[in-house]
Amino acid sequence: MSMDDRVSAVLSDEHSRLQDESVLEANVEAATAIGDAVETTLGPKGMDKLLIDSIGGIVVTNDGATILEEIDIEHPTAQMIADVARTQNQEFGDGTTTATILSCELLDRALELVEKGVHPSTIAAGYTRAAAEATTIAEQVSIPSESPDIEAAVETSVAGRRSTIEEEYLTEIVLQAVDYAKVNDAIDPDRIQVEIIPGGKILDSEVINGVVIEQSPSNPSMPTRVDEATVSTIDGEITAERPDVDTTVVAESAGTMDALATGDRERLTAEVDHVLSLGVDVLLVSGDVDSWAMDQLTQSGLLVVKQCPEEALAQVANATGASIIAEPEALREQGLGVAGSIEVGGTEHRSLIFIEECESPGYVTLLLRGGTEHVLDEATRIVTDGIASASVSLEDQRVCVGGGATEMEVASRLKRSAKSVSGREQLAVTAFSEAVESIPRSLASNAGQDPVDALIQLRNDHANGSTFAGINVSTAEIEDLRPHGIVDPLSVKQAAITSATEAANMIIRIDDMVMAEQLPDEQGEMA
Ligand code: ADP
Ligand code: MG
């Protein structure tokens, strides 16, 4: 019995099986559907998509990764392509649509080659070779980025997501956030917090040079602003100690009770005095604070937040450089944090405390405003992507010219070098170069230009040595885009090429697919 027969023998009627060419055909069909779904969103003139999920929720976006995340993808192959977008998005916050389109185009061309009799493993080998060369070419044509190019990277990432004026504003606040967050020419995206406040307009959003917690002072008569604040964070409580649950204290007379109470009062007094002697201005406590102690602290002019969630406590401790201690007695001068200003603010419905100009650098908060949840969700994605782009371009100081310029150069050099590849692998390298041209083609067509004309002109320009000629979608010109600051980080470009190729190759190599025709429903019964 051959392997095939054995597999068939164990399969019940509920399974369908595809083999060889028909597997690739079915997979390419699935990939094409994915490619079509995102292709029209590429670039700043890309269209928005309205997505409605299974429970009626609405998402408006033109972000490739979001689309693939939100739509129900059942087909396993399509799922593999969506995974490429997800990974690209997690690592770079950008280049997701590019990677998805490229992956689908590579698959489409692989099918054509298979139909011409080229073996899938030859195609995969050719694609791998071409991808390695493409990333090298991208590096060769990359240009060093100076600080203005970080601006360009954020601009390019934000472009096409909302109205121009909102985009400009979001770009501005992302750049402001990046500027605050920059330490030794790098940013730690984990230190940049994005908070949303429903209500208001996007243009009311702001950048806070520090952290923001959703808390309020424990007493309304406490100060609402403290400058040059000394901060202490206590993960514990300031209360009169109660007898341990295990120990039974038998109060034999009223005198014993008083003695107990006096002992507690003395300890509390000592704790409060200790806090005051260290000059603490702002005190965050995760647990409860005894009301007598709270009165003392209030009278001494402190701003106290009790029952402060641990997460907020940690945020403030990290940013101000305060140590989190378990009880007031453990407080030492070196465990205190510092902030330039601490202010109570927020809206009618949400009290916020702004801790700004903190001792530890790099902590920044973007407070996003917007009329609806959808607007806020989209704005959050936009700024998160913008920050990721800035972070990437700070890390890797090189950028590639966008607008399809880099892709055209890669395609044109690959086409030339394909001639030196022997055998049928050459066909795969050429196919790869054509697939890369799908990026400028989509950009042109999304900008309302004739994609055929645009490609012809781009090919000519690049053949004549205009390495940086691309499509300026704002002016519909094909020109050297360097002076226009249309750039993408080199690492994003390279990752998009590599991951798109890996995904395509993985799918090309599948020659046998067994699928359960009807999956059991949630109750585990066959539908
Ligand atoms: P991705 O998810 O791949 O980042 P985008 O929708 O963000 O997809 O589009 C990115 C593409 O748009 C890149 O190729 C970038 O160079 C290009 N692009 C951005 N702004 C412009 C512009 N003003 N003119 C031409 N191309 C642009
Ligand atoms: Mg982008």
Coordinates of C-alpha atoms and ligand atoms in Angstrom, one line a residue:
M1 CA 0.0 0.0 0.0
S2 CA 1.5 3.3 -1.0
M3 CA 1.5 6.3 1.4
D4 CA -1.2 7.9 -0.7
D5 CA -3.5 4.9 -0.4
R6 CA -2.9 4.7 3.3
V7 CA -3.9 8.3 3.7
S8 CA -7.0 7.8 1.5
A9 CA -7.9 4.8 3.5
V10 CA -8.2 6.6 6.8
L11 CA -10.1 9.5 5.4
S12 CA -13.8 9.4 5.8
D13 CA -16.2 10.9 3.2
E14 CA -16.4 14.1 5.2
H15 CA -12.9 15.0 3.9
S16 CA -12.0 16.4 0.5
R17 CA -8.5 16.1 -0.8
L18 CA -6.6 18.2 -3.3
Q19 CA -3.3 17.3 -4.8
D20 CA -0.5 18.9 -6.8
E21 CA -1.6 21.6 -9.2
S22 CA -5.1 21.8 -8.0
V23 CA -3.8 22.5 -4.5
L24 CA -1.8 25.5 -5.7
E25 CA -4.8 26.6 -7.8
A26 CA -7.1 26.6 -4.9
N27 CA -4.5 28.3 -2.7
V28 CA -3.9 31.0 -5.3
E29 CA -7.6 31.6 -5.5
A30 CA -7.7 32.2 -1.7
A31 CA -4.7 34.4 -1.8
T32 CA -6.1 36.5 -4.7
A33 CA -9.2 37.1 -2.6
I34 CA -7.0 38.5 0.2
G35 CA -4.9 40.5 -2.2
D36 CA -8.0 42.1 -3.8
A37 CA -9.3 43.0 -0.3
V38 CA -6.3 45.0 0.6
E39 CA -4.9 46.2 -2.7
T40 CA -7.1 49.2 -3.0
T41 CA -6.0 50.5 0.4
L42 CA -2.3 50.9 -0.5
G43 CA -0.8 54.3 -0.3
P44 CA -2.1 57.7 0.8
K45 CA -4.9 57.7 -1.8
G46 CA -6.0 54.3 -0.8
M47 CA -9.7 53.8 0.0
D48 CA -11.2 53.2 3.4
K49 CA -13.0 49.9 4.1
L50 CA -16.1 49.5 6.2
L51 CA -15.9 46.2 8.0
I52 CA -18.8 44.7 9.9
D53 CA -18.0 41.9 12.2
S54 CA -20.2 38.9 13.0
I55 CA -21.8 40.6 15.9
G56 CA -22.5 43.8 14.0
G57 CA -19.6 45.9 15.2
I58 CA -18.2 48.4 12.7
V59 CA -14.6 49.2 11.9
V60 CA -13.6 51.8 9.3
T61 CA -10.0 51.5 8.3
N62 CA -7.6 51.5 5.4
D63 CA -5.0 49.6 7.3
G64 CA -4.2 46.3 5.7
A65 CA -3.4 44.5 8.9
T66 CA -6.6 45.6 10.5
I67 CA -8.6 44.4 7.6
L68 CA -7.0 41.0 7.7
E69 CA -7.5 40.9 11.5
E70 CA -11.2 41.8 11.3
I71 CA -12.5 39.8 8.4
D72 CA -13.4 36.2 9.0
I73 CA -10.7 34.2 7.3
E74 CA -11.5 30.5 7.3
H75 CA -9.3 29.3 4.5
P76 CA -6.0 28.1 6.0
T77 CA -3.9 29.4 3.2
A78 CA -5.5 32.9 3.4
Q79 CA -4.8 32.6 7.1
M80 CA -1.1 32.1 6.4
I81 CA -1.0 35.3 4.4
A82 CA -2.9 37.2 7.1
D83 CA -0.2 36.0 9.6
V84 CA 2.5 37.7 7.5
A85 CA 0.6 41.0 7.8
R86 CA 0.1 40.4 11.5
T87 CA 3.8 39.8 12.2
Q88 CA 4.9 42.7 10.0
N89 CA 2.5 44.9 11.9
Q90 CA 3.7 43.8 15.3
E91 CA 7.3 44.3 14.5
F92 CA 7.2 47.5 12.4
G93 CA 3.6 48.9 12.5
D94 CA 4.0 49.4 8.8
G95 CA 4.4 47.7 5.4
T96 CA 1.6 45.3 6.0
T97 CA -0.3 46.0 2.9
T98 CA 2.9 45.9 0.8
A99 CA 3.8 42.5 2.2
T100 CA 0.3 41.1 1.6
I101 CA 0.1 42.3 -2.0
L102 CA 3.6 41.0 -2.8
S103 CA 2.9 37.6 -1.3
C104 CA -0.3 37.3 -3.3
E105 CA 1.4 38.4 -6.5
L106 CA 4.2 35.9 -6.0
L107 CA 1.6 33.1 -5.6
D108 CA -0.3 34.2 -8.7
R109 CA 2.9 34.0 -10.8
A110 CA 3.9 30.7 -9.3
L111 CA 0.7 29.2 -10.5
E112 CA 1.5 30.4 -14.1
L113 CA 4.9 28.9 -13.9
V114 CA 3.6 25.6 -12.6
E115 CA 1.2 25.5 -15.5
K116 CA 4.1 26.0 -17.8
G117 CA 5.7 22.9 -16.2
V118 CA 8.2 24.5 -13.7
H119 CA 8.5 22.5 -10.5
P120 CA 7.3 24.2 -7.3
S121 CA 10.6 23.7 -5.6
T122 CA 12.4 25.4 -8.5
I123 CA 10.1 28.4 -8.1
A124 CA 10.7 28.5 -4.4
A125 CA 14.4 28.4 -4.9
G126 CA 14.2 31.2 -7.5
Y127 CA 12.1 33.3 -5.2
T128 CA 14.4 32.9 -2.3
R129 CA 17.4 33.9 -4.4
A130 CA 15.5 36.9 -5.8
A131 CA 14.3 38.0 -2.3
A132 CA 17.9 38.0 -1.0
E133 CA 19.0 40.0 -4.0
A134 CA 16.0 42.4 -3.6
T135 CA 16.9 43.2 0.0
T136 CA 20.5 43.9 -1.0
I137 CA 19.3 46.2 -3.7
A138 CA 17.0 48.0 -1.3
E139 CA 20.0 48.5 1.0
Q140 CA 22.1 49.8 -1.9
V141 CA 19.6 52.4 -2.9
S142 CA 18.7 53.4 0.6
I143 CA 19.7 56.9 1.8
P144 CA 20.9 57.9 5.3
S145 CA 18.1 59.4 7.3
E146 CA 18.6 62.6 9.3
S147 CA 16.1 63.8 11.8
P148 CA 13.8 65.4 9.2
D149 CA 13.4 61.9 7.7
I150 CA 11.9 60.7 10.9
E151 CA 9.3 63.3 10.2
A152 CA 9.0 61.9 6.7
A153 CA 8.7 58.3 8.0
V154 CA 5.8 59.3 10.4
E155 CA 4.2 61.4 7.6
T156 CA 4.4 58.5 5.2
S157 CA 3.0 56.1 7.8
V158 CA 0.1 58.4 8.7
A159 CA -0.8 59.5 5.2
G160 CA -4.1 58.5 3.7
R161 CA -5.7 57.4 6.9
R162 CA -7.9 60.4 7.7
S163 CA -8.6 63.9 6.5
T164 CA -5.6 66.0 5.6
I165 CA -5.9 68.4 8.5
E166 CA -6.3 65.5 11.0
E167 CA -3.4 63.7 9.5
E168 CA -1.2 66.7 9.8
Y169 CA -2.3 67.1 13.4
L170 CA -1.7 63.4 14.3
T171 CA 1.7 63.6 12.5
E172 CA 2.5 66.6 14.6
I173 CA 1.6 65.1 17.9
V174 CA 3.4 61.8 17.1
L175 CA 6.5 63.8 16.3
Q176 CA 6.1 65.8 19.5
A177 CA 5.7 62.5 21.5
V178 CA 8.8 61.1 19.8
D179 CA 10.7 64.2 20.6
Y180 CA 9.8 64.0 24.3
A181 CA 10.4 60.3 24.3
K182 CA 13.8 60.4 22.6
V183 CA 16.7 59.3 24.9
N184 CA 20.1 59.0 23.3
D185 CA 18.5 59.1 19.8
A186 CA 16.2 56.2 20.4
I187 CA 12.7 55.7 21.8
D188 CA 11.3 53.0 23.8
P189 CA 7.7 52.5 22.4
D190 CA 6.8 50.8 25.7
R191 CA 7.2 54.1 27.4
I192 CA 4.7 55.8 25.1
Q193 CA 1.2 55.4 26.4
V194 CA -1.9 56.0 24.3
E195 CA -5.0 57.0 26.3
I196 CA -8.3 57.6 24.7
I197 CA -10.9 60.0 25.9
P198 CA -14.3 59.8 24.2
G199 CA -15.8 63.1 23.3
G200 CA -14.3 66.1 21.5
K201 CA -12.4 66.1 18.2
I202 CA -9.2 64.6 17.0
L203 CA -7.8 68.1 16.9
D204 CA -8.2 68.3 20.7
S205 CA -5.8 65.4 21.2
E206 CA -2.6 66.3 23.0
V207 CA 0.8 65.0 24.1
I208 CA 1.7 64.9 27.7
N209 CA 5.4 64.8 28.6
G210 CA 4.9 62.2 31.2
V211 CA 2.4 59.7 32.4
V212 CA -1.3 60.1 33.0
I213 CA -3.3 58.0 35.5
E214 CA -7.1 57.9 35.8
Q215 CA -7.3 58.7 39.4
S216 CA -8.4 61.5 41.7
P217 CA -7.2 63.0 45.0
S218 CA -8.7 61.2 48.0
N219 CA -9.9 64.5 49.4
P220 CA -11.3 67.4 47.5
S221 CA -9.4 69.9 49.6
M222 CA -6.1 68.6 48.5
P223 CA -3.9 70.6 46.1
T224 CA -4.7 70.2 42.4
R225 CA -1.3 71.2 41.3
V226 CA 2.1 70.5 42.8
D227 CA 5.3 71.8 41.2
E228 CA 8.7 70.1 41.7
A229 CA 6.8 67.3 43.3
T230 CA 8.5 64.6 45.5
V231 CA 6.6 61.4 45.0
S232 CA 6.2 58.3 47.0
T233 CA 4.6 55.0 45.9
I234 CA 3.4 52.5 48.5
D235 CA 2.1 49.1 47.6
G236 CA 0.4 48.5 50.9
E237 CA -1.8 50.4 53.2
I238 CA -1.6 53.0 55.9
T239 CA -4.0 51.7 58.5
A240 CA -4.1 50.8 62.1
E241 CA -2.8 47.3 62.2
R242 CA -5.5 44.9 63.1
P243 CA -4.7 41.8 65.2
D244 CA -3.7 38.9 63.0
V245 CA -6.5 36.6 62.1
D246 CA -4.8 33.7 63.8
T247 CA -4.1 35.4 67.1
T248 CA -7.0 36.0 69.3
V249 CA -6.6 39.1 71.4
V250 CA -8.8 38.9 74.4
A251 CA -9.6 42.3 75.6
E252 CA -10.3 41.7 79.2
S253 CA -11.1 45.2 80.1
A254 CA -11.8 48.5 78.4
G255 CA -8.3 49.5 79.5
T256 CA -6.7 46.8 77.2
M257 CA -8.7 48.1 74.2
D258 CA -7.5 51.6 74.8
A259 CA -3.9 50.4 75.1
L260 CA -4.3 48.6 71.8
A261 CA -5.8 51.6 70.2
T262 CA -3.1 53.9 71.6
G263 CA -0.4 51.6 70.3
D264 CA -1.9 51.7 66.8
R265 CA -2.3 55.5 67.0
E266 CA 1.3 55.8 68.0
R267 CA 2.4 53.7 65.1
L268 CA 0.2 55.6 62.6
T269 CA 1.5 58.9 63.9
A270 CA 5.1 57.7 63.5
E271 CA 4.3 56.6 59.9
V272 CA 2.7 59.9 59.0
D273 CA 5.5 61.9 60.6
H274 CA 8.1 59.8 58.7
V275 CA 6.4 60.5 55.4
L276 CA 6.2 64.3 56.2
S277 CA 9.8 64.4 57.4
L278 CA 11.0 63.2 54.0
G279 CA 9.1 66.0 52.3
V280 CA 6.7 63.9 50.3
D281 CA 4.3 66.0 48.3
V282 CA 2.4 63.4 46.4
L283 CA 1.6 60.0 47.9
L284 CA 0.1 57.0 46.0
V285 CA -1.1 54.1 48.0
S286 CA -2.4 50.9 46.5
G287 CA -4.5 50.1 49.6
D288 CA -6.5 52.0 52.2
V289 CA -5.5 54.9 54.2
D290 CA -6.8 55.4 57.7
S291 CA -9.1 58.4 57.9
W292 CA -7.2 60.0 60.8
A293 CA -3.9 59.6 58.9
M294 CA -5.6 61.0 55.8
D295 CA -6.7 64.0 57.7
Q296 CA -3.1 64.6 58.9
L297 CA -1.7 64.3 55.4
T298 CA -4.4 66.6 54.0
Q299 CA -3.7 69.2 56.6
S300 CA 0.0 69.0 55.8
G301 CA -0.9 69.9 52.1
L302 CA -0.2 66.5 50.5
L303 CA -1.9 65.1 47.5
V304 CA -2.8 61.6 48.3
V305 CA -4.4 58.9 46.1
K306 CA -5.5 55.8 47.9
Q307 CA -6.7 52.6 46.4
C308 CA -4.5 53.4 43.4
P309 CA -4.4 50.4 41.0
E310 CA -1.1 48.7 40.9
E311 CA -0.6 49.4 37.3
A312 CA -0.9 53.1 37.8
L313 CA 1.3 52.9 40.8
A314 CA 4.0 51.1 38.7
Q315 CA 3.7 53.7 35.9
V316 CA 4.2 56.6 38.2
A317 CA 7.1 54.8 40.0
N318 CA 8.8 54.0 36.7
A319 CA 8.5 57.5 35.4
T320 CA 9.4 59.4 38.5
G321 CA 12.1 57.0 39.7
A322 CA 10.3 56.3 42.9
S323 CA 10.7 52.8 44.5
I324 CA 7.6 50.9 45.3
I325 CA 7.7 50.1 49.0
A326 CA 5.4 47.9 51.1
E327 CA 5.0 50.2 54.1
P328 CA 5.8 53.8 55.1
E329 CA 8.5 52.8 57.6
A330 CA 10.5 51.4 54.7
L331 CA 10.5 54.8 52.9
R332 CA 14.0 56.3 52.5
E333 CA 15.1 59.4 50.7
Q334 CA 16.6 57.6 47.8
G335 CA 13.3 55.8 47.2
L336 CA 11.5 59.0 46.4
G337 CA 10.6 60.0 42.9
V338 CA 10.5 63.4 41.3
A339 CA 8.2 65.1 38.8
G340 CA 8.4 68.7 37.5
S341 CA 4.6 69.0 37.9
I342 CA 1.7 67.0 39.0
E343 CA -1.7 68.2 38.1
V344 CA -5.3 67.1 38.5
G345 CA -7.4 67.5 35.4
G346 CA -9.5 65.6 32.9
T347 CA -13.1 65.9 31.9
E348 CA -16.4 66.0 33.8
H349 CA -16.6 62.2 33.7
R350 CA -13.0 61.2 34.1
S351 CA -10.6 62.6 36.6
L352 CA -7.0 62.3 35.4
I353 CA -3.8 63.1 37.1
F354 CA -1.0 64.3 34.9
I355 CA 2.5 63.6 36.1
E356 CA 4.9 65.6 33.9
E357 CA 8.5 66.2 33.3
C358 CA 9.4 63.1 35.2
E359 CA 12.8 62.1 36.4
S360 CA 13.2 59.0 34.2
P361 CA 13.3 60.1 30.6
G362 CA 11.2 58.8 27.8
Y363 CA 7.8 58.5 29.4
V364 CA 5.1 60.1 27.2
T365 CA 1.4 59.9 26.9
L366 CA -0.8 60.7 23.9
L367 CA -4.2 61.7 25.0
L368 CA -6.5 61.0 22.0
R369 CA -9.9 62.7 21.7
G370 CA -12.6 61.8 19.2
G371 CA -16.3 61.7 18.9
T372 CA -16.9 58.0 18.5
E373 CA -15.2 54.8 19.5
H374 CA -14.5 54.0 15.8
V375 CA -12.7 57.3 15.3
L376 CA -10.7 56.7 18.5
D377 CA -9.8 53.1 17.5
E378 CA -8.6 54.3 14.2
A379 CA -6.7 57.2 15.7
T380 CA -5.0 54.8 18.1
R381 CA -3.9 52.6 15.3
I382 CA -2.6 55.5 13.3
V383 CA -0.5 57.0 16.2
T384 CA 0.7 53.5 17.2
D385 CA 1.9 52.9 13.7
G386 CA 3.4 56.3 13.5
I387 CA 5.4 55.7 16.7
A388 CA 6.5 52.3 15.4
S389 CA 7.7 53.9 12.2
A390 CA 9.6 56.6 14.0
S391 CA 11.1 54.0 16.3
V392 CA 12.2 51.9 13.4
S393 CA 13.7 54.8 11.5
L394 CA 15.5 56.1 14.6
E395 CA 17.0 52.6 15.1
D396 CA 18.0 52.1 11.5
Q397 CA 19.1 55.4 10.2
R398 CA 18.5 54.4 6.6
V399 CA 15.4 55.0 4.6
C400 CA 14.2 53.9 1.1
V401 CA 12.5 56.3 -1.3
G402 CA 8.8 55.4 -1.4
G403 CA 6.1 55.8 -4.0
G404 CA 7.2 52.6 -5.7
A405 CA 10.7 54.1 -6.5
T406 CA 12.6 51.5 -4.6
E407 CA 10.4 48.7 -5.9
M408 CA 11.0 49.8 -9.5
E409 CA 14.7 49.9 -9.0
V410 CA 14.6 46.4 -7.4
A411 CA 12.5 45.1 -10.3
S412 CA 14.7 46.6 -13.0
R413 CA 18.0 45.3 -11.5
L414 CA 16.5 41.9 -10.8
K415 CA 15.3 41.6 -14.4
R416 CA 18.8 42.3 -15.6
S417 CA 20.5 39.9 -13.2
A418 CA 17.9 37.1 -13.9
K419 CA 19.8 36.6 -17.2
S420 CA 22.7 35.2 -15.3
V421 CA 20.6 32.6 -13.5
S422 CA 20.7 29.3 -15.2
G423 CA 17.9 26.9 -16.0
R424 CA 14.2 27.4 -15.1
E425 CA 15.0 29.2 -11.9
Q426 CA 15.6 32.2 -14.1
L427 CA 11.9 32.2 -14.9
A428 CA 11.1 32.5 -11.2
V429 CA 13.5 35.4 -10.7
T430 CA 11.9 37.2 -13.6
A431 CA 8.4 36.4 -12.1
F432 CA 9.6 37.9 -8.8
S433 CA 10.6 41.1 -10.5
E434 CA 7.2 41.4 -12.0
A435 CA 5.5 40.7 -8.7
V436 CA 7.5 43.6 -7.1
E437 CA 6.1 46.0 -9.8
S438 CA 2.6 45.4 -8.4
I439 CA 3.4 47.9 -5.6
P440 CA 3.9 50.9 -8.0
R441 CA 1.1 49.6 -10.1
S442 CA -1.4 49.6 -7.1
L443 CA -0.2 53.0 -6.0
A444 CA -0.8 54.4 -9.4
S445 CA -4.2 52.9 -9.8
N446 CA -5.3 53.9 -6.3
A447 CA -4.2 57.5 -7.1
G448 CA -6.5 57.4 -10.2
Q449 CA -3.7 57.1 -12.7
D450 CA -3.5 54.7 -15.5
P451 CA -1.3 51.9 -14.1
V452 CA -0.1 50.8 -17.5
D453 CA 1.2 54.2 -18.5
A454 CA 2.7 54.8 -15.1
L455 CA 4.6 51.5 -15.2
I456 CA 5.9 52.2 -18.7
Q457 CA 7.2 55.6 -17.7
L458 CA 8.7 54.2 -14.5
R459 CA 10.5 51.4 -16.4
N460 CA 11.9 53.9 -18.8
D461 CA 13.1 56.3 -16.1
H462 CA 14.8 53.5 -14.1
A463 CA 16.4 52.1 -17.2
N464 CA 17.8 55.6 -17.9
G465 CA 19.4 55.8 -14.4
S466 CA 16.7 57.6 -12.5
T467 CA 17.1 55.4 -9.4
F468 CA 14.7 57.4 -7.2
A469 CA 11.8 58.0 -9.7
G470 CA 8.5 57.1 -8.1
I471 CA 4.9 58.1 -8.2
N472 CA 4.1 61.2 -6.2
V473 CA 0.5 60.6 -5.6
S474 CA -0.2 64.1 -4.4
T475 CA 0.8 65.7 -7.7
A476 CA 0.3 62.6 -9.9
E477 CA 3.9 63.3 -11.2
I478 CA 6.5 60.6 -11.8
E479 CA 9.6 62.2 -10.5
D480 CA 12.6 61.9 -8.1
L481 CA 10.9 61.6 -4.8
R482 CA 13.9 62.4 -2.6
P483 CA 13.2 66.1 -2.3
H484 CA 9.6 65.3 -1.4
G485 CA 10.5 63.3 1.6
I486 CA 8.4 60.3 0.6
V487 CA 10.4 57.6 2.3
D488 CA 9.9 54.3 4.2
P489 CA 12.4 52.8 6.6
L490 CA 14.8 50.4 4.9
S491 CA 14.1 47.7 7.5
V492 CA 10.4 47.8 6.9
K493 CA 10.9 47.4 3.1
Q494 CA 13.3 44.5 3.7
A495 CA 11.1 42.8 6.1
A496 CA 8.1 43.1 3.8
I497 CA 10.0 41.5 1.0
T498 CA 11.4 38.7 3.1
S499 CA 8.2 37.8 4.9
A500 CA 6.1 37.9 1.8
T501 CA 8.5 35.5 0.0
E502 CA 8.6 33.1 2.9
A503 CA 4.8 32.9 3.1
A504 CA 4.5 32.5 -0.6
N505 CA 7.2 29.7 -0.7
M506 CA 5.5 27.9 2.2
I507 CA 2.2 27.8 0.3
I508 CA 3.9 26.9 -3.1
R509 CA 5.4 23.9 -1.5
I510 CA 2.1 22.5 -0.3
D511 CA 1.2 19.7 -2.7
D512 CA -1.3 17.9 -0.8
M513 CA -4.2 19.3 1.2
V514 CA -6.8 17.4 3.2
M515 CA -9.7 19.3 4.5
A516 CA -12.6 18.3 6.7
E517 CA -15.5 19.4 4.6
Q518 CA -17.8 20.1 7.5
L519 CA -16.2 21.0 10.8
P520 CA -18.1 20.0 13.9
D521 CA -20.1 23.0 15.2
E522 CA -19.5 24.3 18.7
Q523 CA -21.5 21.5 20.4
G524 CA -19.1 19.1 18.8
E525 CA -21.8 17.6 16.6
M526 CA -21.8 17.6 12.9
A527 CA -23.9 20.4 11.4
Ligands
ADP1 P1 1.6 49.6 4.1 O1 0.6 48.9 5.0 O2 2.3 48.7 3.2 O3 2.5 50.5 4.8 P2 0.3 52.0 3.1 O4 -1.1 52.1 2.7 O5 0.8 52.7 4.3 O6 0.6 50.5 3.1 O7 1.1 52.5 1.8 C1 2.5 52.5 1.8 C2 3.0 52.8 0.4 O8 2.6 54.1 0.1 C3 4.5 52.9 0.4 O9 5.0 52.3 -0.7 C4 4.8 54.4 0.5 O10 6.1 54.7 -0.1 C5 3.7 54.9 -0.3 N1 3.4 56.3 -0.1 C6 3.1 57.0 1.0 N2 3.0 58.3 0.8 C7 3.1 58.5 -0.5 C8 3.1 59.7 -1.4 N3 2.8 60.9 -0.9 N4 3.3 59.5 -2.7 C9 3.5 58.3 -3.2 N5 3.6 57.1 -2.4 C10 3.4 57.3 -1.1
MG2 MG 2.0 52.3 5.9

